[in-house]
PDB file of C-alpha atoms in Angstrom:
ATOM      1  CA  ASP A   1     176.267 -51.749 189.199  1.00 79.00           C
ATOM      2  CA  SER A   2     179.363 -52.310 191.232  1.00 80.00           C
ATOM      3  CA  GLY A   3     177.691 -52.939 194.518  1.00 91.00           C
ATOM      4  CA  VAL A   4     179.286 -49.691 195.979  1.00 96.00           C
ATOM      5  CA  THR A   5     176.544 -46.708 195.985  1.00 97.00           C
ATOM      6  CA  GLN A   6     177.500 -43.380 196.384  1.00 97.00           C
ATOM      7  CA  THR A   7     175.393 -40.311 196.888  1.00 97.00           C
ATOM      8  CA  PRO A   8     174.509 -37.729 195.683  1.00 97.00           C
ATOM      9  CA  LYS A   9     175.960 -38.148 192.143  1.00 96.00           C
ATOM     10  CA  HIS A  10     176.367 -34.403 191.600  1.00 97.00           C
ATOM     11  CA  LEU A  11     176.529 -31.564 193.954  1.00 97.00           C
ATOM     12  CA  ILE A  12     176.851 -27.862 193.160  1.00 97.00           C
ATOM     13  CA  THR A  13     177.501 -25.460 196.151  1.00 97.00           C
ATOM     14  CA  ALA A  14     178.856 -22.292 197.160  1.00 98.00           C
ATOM     15  CA  THR A  15     182.220 -21.637 198.909  1.00 97.00           C
ATOM     16  CA  GLY A  16     182.222 -21.637 202.520  1.00 97.00           C
ATOM     17  CA  GLN A  17     179.479 -24.386 202.654  1.00 98.00           C
ATOM     18  CA  ARG A  18     179.522 -27.790 204.337  1.00 98.00           C
ATOM     19  CA  VAL A  19     178.306 -30.879 202.231  1.00 98.00           C
ATOM     20  CA  THR A  20     178.204 -34.639 203.270  1.00 98.00           C
ATOM     21  CA  LEU A  21     178.939 -37.313 200.748  1.00 98.00           C
ATOM     22  CA  ARG A  22     177.609 -40.789 201.471  1.00 98.00           C
ATOM     23  CA  CYS A  23     178.839 -44.179 200.587  1.00 98.00           C
ATOM     24  CA  SER A  24     177.186 -47.639 200.906  1.00 97.00           C
ATOM     25  CA  PRO A  25     180.022 -50.363 200.560  1.00 96.00           C
ATOM     26  CA  ARG A  26     179.553 -53.888 198.855  1.00 94.00           C
ATOM     27  CA  SER A  27     177.729 -56.209 201.116  1.00 92.00           C
ATOM     28  CA  GLY A  28     180.054 -58.075 203.240  1.00 89.00           C
ATOM     29  CA  ASP A  29     183.014 -55.430 202.662  1.00 92.00           C
ATOM     30  CA  LEU A  30     184.389 -53.904 205.975  1.00 91.00           C
ATOM     31  CA  SER A  31     186.894 -51.766 204.855  1.00 91.00           C
ATOM     32  CA  VAL A  32     185.511 -48.359 202.831  1.00 94.00           C
ATOM     33  CA  TYR A  33     188.348 -46.077 201.266  1.00 94.00           C
ATOM     34  CA  TRP A  34     187.807 -42.281 200.224  1.00 96.00           C
ATOM     35  CA  TYR A  35     189.659 -40.827 197.056  1.00 96.00           C
ATOM     36  CA  GLN A  36     189.489 -37.541 195.658  1.00 96.00           C
ATOM     37  CA  GLN A  37     190.280 -37.262 191.945  1.00 95.00           C
ATOM     38  CA  SER A  38     191.065 -33.889 190.000  1.00 90.00           C
ATOM     39  CA  LEU A  39     192.389 -33.350 186.507  1.00 80.00           C
ATOM     40  CA  ASP A  40     196.039 -32.587 187.808  1.00 77.00           C
ATOM     41  CA  GLN A  41     196.159 -34.665 190.612  1.00 80.00           C
ATOM     42  CA  GLY A  42     194.769 -37.811 189.726  1.00 86.00           C
ATOM     43  CA  LEU A  43     193.372 -40.145 192.365  1.00 92.00           C
ATOM     44  CA  GLN A  44     194.522 -39.087 195.807  1.00 93.00           C
ATOM     45  CA  PHE A  45     193.838 -41.410 198.788  1.00 92.00           C
ATOM     46  CA  LEU A  46     192.053 -39.351 201.669  1.00 94.00           C
ATOM     47  CA  ILE A  47     191.024 -41.823 204.279  1.00 94.00           C
ATOM     48  CA  GLN A  48     190.301 -45.451 205.134  1.00 92.00           C
ATOM     49  CA  TYR A  49     187.852 -47.049 207.609  1.00 93.00           C
ATOM     50  CA  TYR A  50     187.776 -50.621 208.781  1.00 91.00           C
ATOM     51  CA  ASN A  51     184.645 -51.909 210.630  1.00 92.00           C
ATOM     52  CA  GLY A  52     184.008 -48.553 212.160  1.00 93.00           C
ATOM     53  CA  GLU A  53     187.585 -47.522 212.990  1.00 94.00           C
ATOM     54  CA  GLU A  54     189.738 -45.299 211.083  1.00 93.00           C
ATOM     55  CA  ARG A  55     192.807 -47.193 209.814  1.00 89.00           C
ATOM     56  CA  ALA A  56     194.788 -45.064 207.517  1.00 88.00           C
ATOM     57  CA  LYS A  57     194.970 -41.257 206.608  1.00 90.00           C
ATOM     58  CA  GLY A  58     196.483 -39.749 203.451  1.00 89.00           C
ATOM     59  CA  ASN A  59     196.609 -36.059 202.508  1.00 83.00           C
ATOM     60  CA  ILE A  60     193.159 -35.273 204.052  1.00 91.00           C
ATOM     61  CA  LEU A  61     192.639 -31.629 204.544  1.00 93.00           C
ATOM     62  CA  GLU A  62     191.546 -30.637 208.336  1.00 95.00           C
ATOM     63  CA  ARG A  63     188.487 -29.343 206.827  1.00 96.00           C
ATOM     64  CA  PHE A  64     187.318 -32.575 205.712  1.00 97.00           C
ATOM     65  CA  SER A  65     186.273 -35.558 208.108  1.00 96.00           C
ATOM     66  CA  ALA A  66     184.743 -38.993 207.721  1.00 97.00           C
ATOM     67  CA  GLN A  67     183.269 -41.667 209.823  1.00 97.00           C
ATOM     68  CA  GLN A  68     181.911 -44.994 209.201  1.00 97.00           C
ATOM     69  CA  PHE A  69     178.743 -46.224 210.925  1.00 96.00           C
ATOM     70  CA  PRO A  70     177.916 -49.661 212.585  1.00 96.00           C
ATOM     71  CA  ASP A  71     175.781 -50.513 209.433  1.00 95.00           C
ATOM     72  CA  LEU A  72     179.203 -49.894 207.714  1.00 95.00           C
ATOM     73  CA  HIS A  73     178.107 -47.128 205.605  1.00 96.00           C
ATOM     74  CA  SER A  74     180.408 -44.068 205.666  1.00 98.00           C
ATOM     75  CA  GLU A  75     179.990 -40.384 205.163  1.00 98.00           C
ATOM     76  CA  LEU A  76     182.605 -37.909 204.153  1.00 98.00           C
ATOM     77  CA  ASN A  77     182.102 -34.272 205.592  1.00 98.00           C
ATOM     78  CA  LEU A  78     183.570 -31.410 203.686  1.00 98.00           C
ATOM     79  CA  SER A  79     183.439 -28.008 205.283  1.00 97.00           C
ATOM     80  CA  SER A  80     184.290 -24.157 204.489  1.00 97.00           C
ATOM     81  CA  LEU A  81     184.518 -25.295 200.995  1.00 97.00           C
ATOM     82  CA  GLU A  82     186.982 -23.891 198.470  1.00 97.00           C
ATOM     83  CA  LEU A  83     187.019 -23.533 194.706  1.00 96.00           C
ATOM     84  CA  GLY A  84     189.698 -25.976 194.696  1.00 94.00           C
ATOM     85  CA  ASP A  85     187.666 -28.768 196.514  1.00 96.00           C
ATOM     86  CA  SER A  86     185.945 -29.090 193.203  1.00 96.00           C
ATOM     87  CA  ALA A  87     186.639 -32.595 192.119  1.00 96.00           C
ATOM     88  CA  LEU A  88     185.382 -36.183 191.914  1.00 96.00           C
ATOM     89  CA  TYR A  89     185.074 -38.083 195.122  1.00 97.00           C
ATOM     90  CA  PHE A  90     185.035 -41.918 195.113  1.00 97.00           C
ATOM     91  CA  CYS A  91     184.499 -44.338 197.615  1.00 97.00           C
ATOM     92  CA  ALA A  92     185.841 -47.796 197.426  1.00 95.00           C
ATOM     93  CA  SER A  93     185.295 -51.068 199.398  1.00 94.00           C
ATOM     94  CA  SER A  94     187.249 -54.265 200.094  1.00 89.00           C
ATOM     95  CA  VAL A  95     187.046 -57.430 202.230  1.00 82.00           C
ATOM     96  CA  THR A  96     189.635 -57.463 204.693  1.00 66.00           C
ATOM     97  CA  GLY A  97     192.895 -58.566 203.297  1.00 56.00           C
ATOM     98  CA  ASN A  98     191.704 -58.194 199.885  1.00 59.00           C
ATOM     99  CA  TYR A  99     193.358 -55.374 197.746  1.00 65.00           C
ATOM    100  CA  GLY A 100     190.892 -55.591 194.867  1.00 77.00           C
ATOM    101  CA  TYR A 101     189.020 -52.489 195.691  1.00 87.00           C
ATOM    102  CA  THR A 102     185.451 -51.960 194.227  1.00 92.00           C
ATOM    103  CA  PHE A 103     184.887 -48.622 193.475  1.00 95.00           C
ATOM    104  CA  GLY A 104     181.502 -46.754 193.690  1.00 96.00           C
ATOM    105  CA  SER A 105     180.477 -44.258 190.594  1.00 96.00           C
ATOM    106  CA  GLY A 106     181.541 -41.044 192.307  1.00 97.00           C
ATOM    107  CA  THR A 107     180.138 -37.805 193.569  1.00 97.00           C
ATOM    108  CA  ARG A 108     180.952 -34.735 191.526  1.00 97.00           C
ATOM    109  CA  LEU A 109     181.618 -31.883 193.765  1.00 97.00           C
ATOM    110  CA  THR A 110     181.397 -28.318 192.121  1.00 97.00           C
ATOM    111  CA  VAL A 111     181.849 -25.455 194.316  1.00 97.00           C
ATOM    112  CA  VAL A 112     181.172 -22.048 192.771  1.00 97.00           C
TER     113      VAL A 112
ATOM    114  CA  GLU B   1     210.177 -42.301 198.123  1.00 66.00           C
ATOM    115  CA  ASP B   2     207.827 -45.045 196.832  1.00 68.00           C
ATOM    116  CA  GLN B   3     206.284 -43.747 193.423  1.00 86.00           C
ATOM    117  CA  VAL B   4     204.009 -44.963 190.702  1.00 92.00           C
ATOM    118  CA  THR B   5     204.572 -43.436 187.259  1.00 95.00           C
ATOM    119  CA  GLN B   6     202.687 -44.282 184.104  1.00 96.00           C
ATOM    120  CA  SER B   7     203.351 -43.696 180.504  1.00 96.00           C
ATOM    121  CA  PRO B   8     202.691 -42.378 178.024  1.00 97.00           C
ATOM    122  CA  GLU B   9     200.145 -40.086 179.189  1.00 95.00           C
ATOM    123  CA  ALA B  10     197.977 -40.397 176.314  1.00 97.00           C
ATOM    124  CA  LEU B  11     198.029 -42.871 173.619  1.00 98.00           C
ATOM    125  CA  ARG B  12     195.806 -42.581 170.260  1.00 98.00           C
ATOM    126  CA  LEU B  13     195.738 -45.963 168.306  1.00 97.00           C
ATOM    127  CA  GLN B  14     193.873 -46.992 165.245  1.00 97.00           C
ATOM    128  CA  GLU B  15     191.499 -49.906 165.460  1.00 97.00           C
ATOM    129  CA  GLY B  16     193.664 -53.196 165.501  1.00 97.00           C
ATOM    130  CA  GLU B  17     196.859 -51.355 165.954  1.00 97.00           C
ATOM    131  CA  SER B  18     198.578 -53.312 169.068  1.00 97.00           C
ATOM    132  CA  SER B  19     200.390 -51.320 171.755  1.00 98.00           C
ATOM    133  CA  SER B  20     201.600 -51.165 175.237  1.00 98.00           C
ATOM    134  CA  LEU B  21     201.172 -49.173 178.336  1.00 98.00           C
ATOM    135  CA  ASN B  22     203.757 -48.922 181.028  1.00 98.00           C
ATOM    136  CA  CYS B  23     203.615 -48.578 184.788  1.00 97.00           C
ATOM    137  CA  SER B  24     206.791 -48.323 186.742  1.00 96.00           C
ATOM    138  CA  TYR B  25     207.036 -48.442 190.508  1.00 92.00           C
ATOM    139  CA  THR B  26     209.602 -47.902 193.191  1.00 89.00           C
ATOM    140  CA  VAL B  27     208.312 -49.823 196.151  1.00 83.00           C
ATOM    141  CA  SER B  28     210.123 -51.721 198.746  1.00 80.00           C
ATOM    142  CA  GLY B  29     208.531 -55.137 199.236  1.00 80.00           C
ATOM    143  CA  LEU B  30     205.742 -55.207 196.338  1.00 82.00           C
ATOM    144  CA  ARG B  31     202.582 -56.450 197.614  1.00 84.00           C
ATOM    145  CA  GLY B  32     200.936 -56.591 194.369  1.00 89.00           C
ATOM    146  CA  LEU B  33     200.045 -54.421 191.338  1.00 93.00           C
ATOM    147  CA  PHE B  34     196.722 -53.365 190.269  1.00 94.00           C
ATOM    148  CA  TRP B  35     195.470 -52.397 186.911  1.00 96.00           C
ATOM    149  CA  TYR B  36     192.048 -50.333 186.817  1.00 96.00           C
ATOM    150  CA  ARG B  37     190.096 -49.171 183.568  1.00 97.00           C
ATOM    151  CA  GLN B  38     188.152 -45.870 184.052  1.00 96.00           C
ATOM    152  CA  ASP B  39     185.528 -44.321 181.770  1.00 95.00           C
ATOM    153  CA  PRO B  40     184.866 -40.768 181.809  1.00 90.00           C
ATOM    154  CA  GLY B  41     183.013 -39.625 184.775  1.00 86.00           C
ATOM    155  CA  LYS B  42     182.739 -43.395 186.201  1.00 91.00           C
ATOM    156  CA  GLY B  43     184.324 -45.031 188.941  1.00 94.00           C
ATOM    157  CA  PRO B  44     187.569 -47.175 188.146  1.00 95.00           C
ATOM    158  CA  GLU B  45     186.804 -50.756 187.219  1.00 94.00           C
ATOM    159  CA  PHE B  46     189.253 -53.572 188.441  1.00 92.00           C
ATOM    160  CA  LEU B  47     191.129 -55.279 185.812  1.00 95.00           C
ATOM    161  CA  PHE B  48     193.932 -57.550 186.983  1.00 92.00           C
ATOM    162  CA  THR B  49     196.303 -58.055 190.103  1.00 92.00           C
ATOM    163  CA  LEU B  50     199.702 -59.314 189.661  1.00 94.00           C
ATOM    164  CA  TYR B  51     202.003 -60.298 192.642  1.00 90.00           C
ATOM    165  CA  SER B  52     205.138 -61.685 191.507  1.00 91.00           C
ATOM    166  CA  ALA B  53     207.764 -60.978 188.661  1.00 92.00           C
ATOM    167  CA  GLY B  54     206.784 -63.156 185.816  1.00 95.00           C
ATOM    168  CA  GLU B  55     203.173 -63.332 186.475  1.00 95.00           C
ATOM    169  CA  GLU B  56     200.876 -62.608 183.532  1.00 97.00           C
ATOM    170  CA  LYS B  57     197.035 -62.212 183.440  1.00 96.00           C
ATOM    171  CA  GLU B  58     194.701 -61.835 180.375  1.00 96.00           C
ATOM    172  CA  LYS B  59     191.279 -60.599 179.718  1.00 94.00           C
ATOM    173  CA  GLU B  60     189.902 -60.512 176.258  1.00 95.00           C
ATOM    174  CA  ARG B  61     192.151 -58.073 174.439  1.00 96.00           C
ATOM    175  CA  LEU B  62     194.270 -57.184 177.558  1.00 97.00           C
ATOM    176  CA  LYS B  63     197.336 -58.827 178.963  1.00 98.00           C
ATOM    177  CA  ALA B  64     199.180 -57.526 181.989  1.00 98.00           C
ATOM    178  CA  THR B  65     202.866 -58.659 182.876  1.00 97.00           C
ATOM    179  CA  LEU B  66     204.923 -57.818 185.900  1.00 96.00           C
ATOM    180  CA  THR B  67     208.685 -57.339 186.151  1.00 93.00           C
ATOM    181  CA  LYS B  68     210.488 -56.413 189.176  1.00 90.00           C
ATOM    182  CA  LYS B  69     210.482 -52.669 188.249  1.00 92.00           C
ATOM    183  CA  GLU B  70     207.434 -52.196 185.916  1.00 96.00           C
ATOM    184  CA  SER B  71     204.523 -53.403 184.656  1.00 97.00           C
ATOM    185  CA  PHE B  72     203.069 -53.559 180.977  1.00 98.00           C
ATOM    186  CA  LEU B  73     199.387 -53.685 179.816  1.00 98.00           C
ATOM    187  CA  HIS B  74     199.437 -54.876 176.419  1.00 98.00           C
ATOM    188  CA  ILE B  75     196.603 -54.413 174.381  1.00 97.00           C
ATOM    189  CA  THR B  76     196.242 -56.645 170.995  1.00 97.00           C
ATOM    190  CA  ALA B  77     193.877 -55.350 168.083  1.00 97.00           C
ATOM    191  CA  PRO B  78     192.056 -52.828 170.040  1.00 97.00           C
ATOM    192  CA  LYS B  79     188.627 -51.597 169.391  1.00 97.00           C
ATOM    193  CA  PRO B  80     186.950 -48.321 169.833  1.00 97.00           C
ATOM    194  CA  GLU B  81     185.338 -49.640 172.985  1.00 97.00           C
ATOM    195  CA  ASP B  82     188.846 -50.130 174.807  1.00 97.00           C
ATOM    196  CA  SER B  83     189.010 -46.440 174.718  1.00 98.00           C
ATOM    197  CA  ALA B  84     189.427 -45.442 178.393  1.00 97.00           C
ATOM    198  CA  THR B  85     191.976 -44.390 181.125  1.00 97.00           C
ATOM    199  CA  TYR B  86     194.097 -47.037 182.406  1.00 98.00           C
ATOM    200  CA  LEU B  87     195.269 -46.777 185.927  1.00 97.00           C
ATOM    201  CA  CYS B  88     197.727 -48.864 187.676  1.00 96.00           C
ATOM    202  CA  ALA B  89     198.124 -48.958 191.507  1.00 93.00           C
ATOM    203  CA  VAL B  90     200.368 -50.394 194.478  1.00 91.00           C
ATOM    204  CA  PRO B  91     199.669 -50.624 198.000  1.00 86.00           C
ATOM    205  CA  ILE B  92     202.222 -48.426 199.873  1.00 79.00           C
ATOM    206  CA  GLY B  93     202.366 -48.299 203.627  1.00 73.00           C
ATOM    207  CA  SER B  94     200.247 -50.235 205.890  1.00 66.00           C
ATOM    208  CA  ASN B  95     196.568 -50.925 205.489  1.00 62.00           C
ATOM    209  CA  TYR B  96     196.106 -52.010 202.018  1.00 67.00           C
ATOM    210  CA  LYS B  97     195.578 -48.161 200.888  1.00 79.00           C
ATOM    211  CA  LEU B  98     196.528 -48.197 196.931  1.00 87.00           C
ATOM    212  CA  THR B  99     198.729 -45.335 195.400  1.00 89.00           C
ATOM    213  CA  PHE B 100     197.450 -44.747 192.005  1.00 93.00           C
ATOM    214  CA  GLY B 101     199.581 -43.513 188.858  1.00 94.00           C
ATOM    215  CA  LYS B 102     198.097 -40.633 186.968  1.00 93.00           C
ATOM    216  CA  GLY B 103     196.922 -42.767 184.109  1.00 95.00           C
ATOM    217  CA  THR B 104     197.204 -43.262 180.353  1.00 97.00           C
ATOM    218  CA  LEU B 105     194.282 -41.981 178.492  1.00 96.00           C
ATOM    219  CA  LEU B 106     193.778 -44.464 175.571  1.00 98.00           C
ATOM    220  CA  THR B 107     191.818 -43.301 172.358  1.00 98.00           C
ATOM    221  CA  VAL B 108     190.842 -46.179 169.628  1.00 97.00           C
ATOM    222  CA  ASN B 109     190.025 -44.619 166.579  1.00 97.00           C
ATOM    223  CA  PRO B 110     187.761 -46.812 164.130  1.00 96.00           C
TER     224      PRO B 110
END
């Protein structure tokens, strides 16, 4: 157990639907990062939050959004889902100024 | 453009057959290079951080080295349990976000 908890582990949904992925960071970590991993693209950075504030954005689609709550857990919302959104979604956390991310075990999203 | 490139894409070894994985980067002002191991369907697991050219880190059968243009992950006398995808990453831009290479899939046959 890495200390970063992601739920659910698996999600199967239909095109056009909306889903929410949840992440609880490791105790004491203020930064949360979301990554998407597909077979052809590898790990792609989506967005970073630090202590509730958005700090950096990657190539995140407008249909995707995220937030970090006062208790530091984070949610990634994916809407108007398309087949191409099927992927593994990882959350990682780190302490301030510490590059050593700790990853969760991921959520496998399948859009049918 | 800042980039991270890993080679080979896949490597198949016999148990005990040592080899090296490569990670080349083009980043101005390197602020560290990170190696991760990823097992199928699981999240990447942190292995090493290297910060300056000439630095080396070791863990069991793995040794990571860093030059000004690339890093190597040397695997000595690998075992089947070393089979995994090995990822390298560097911070690019601000706010500590890591950019990952596409990884090397290592398979060690008994």
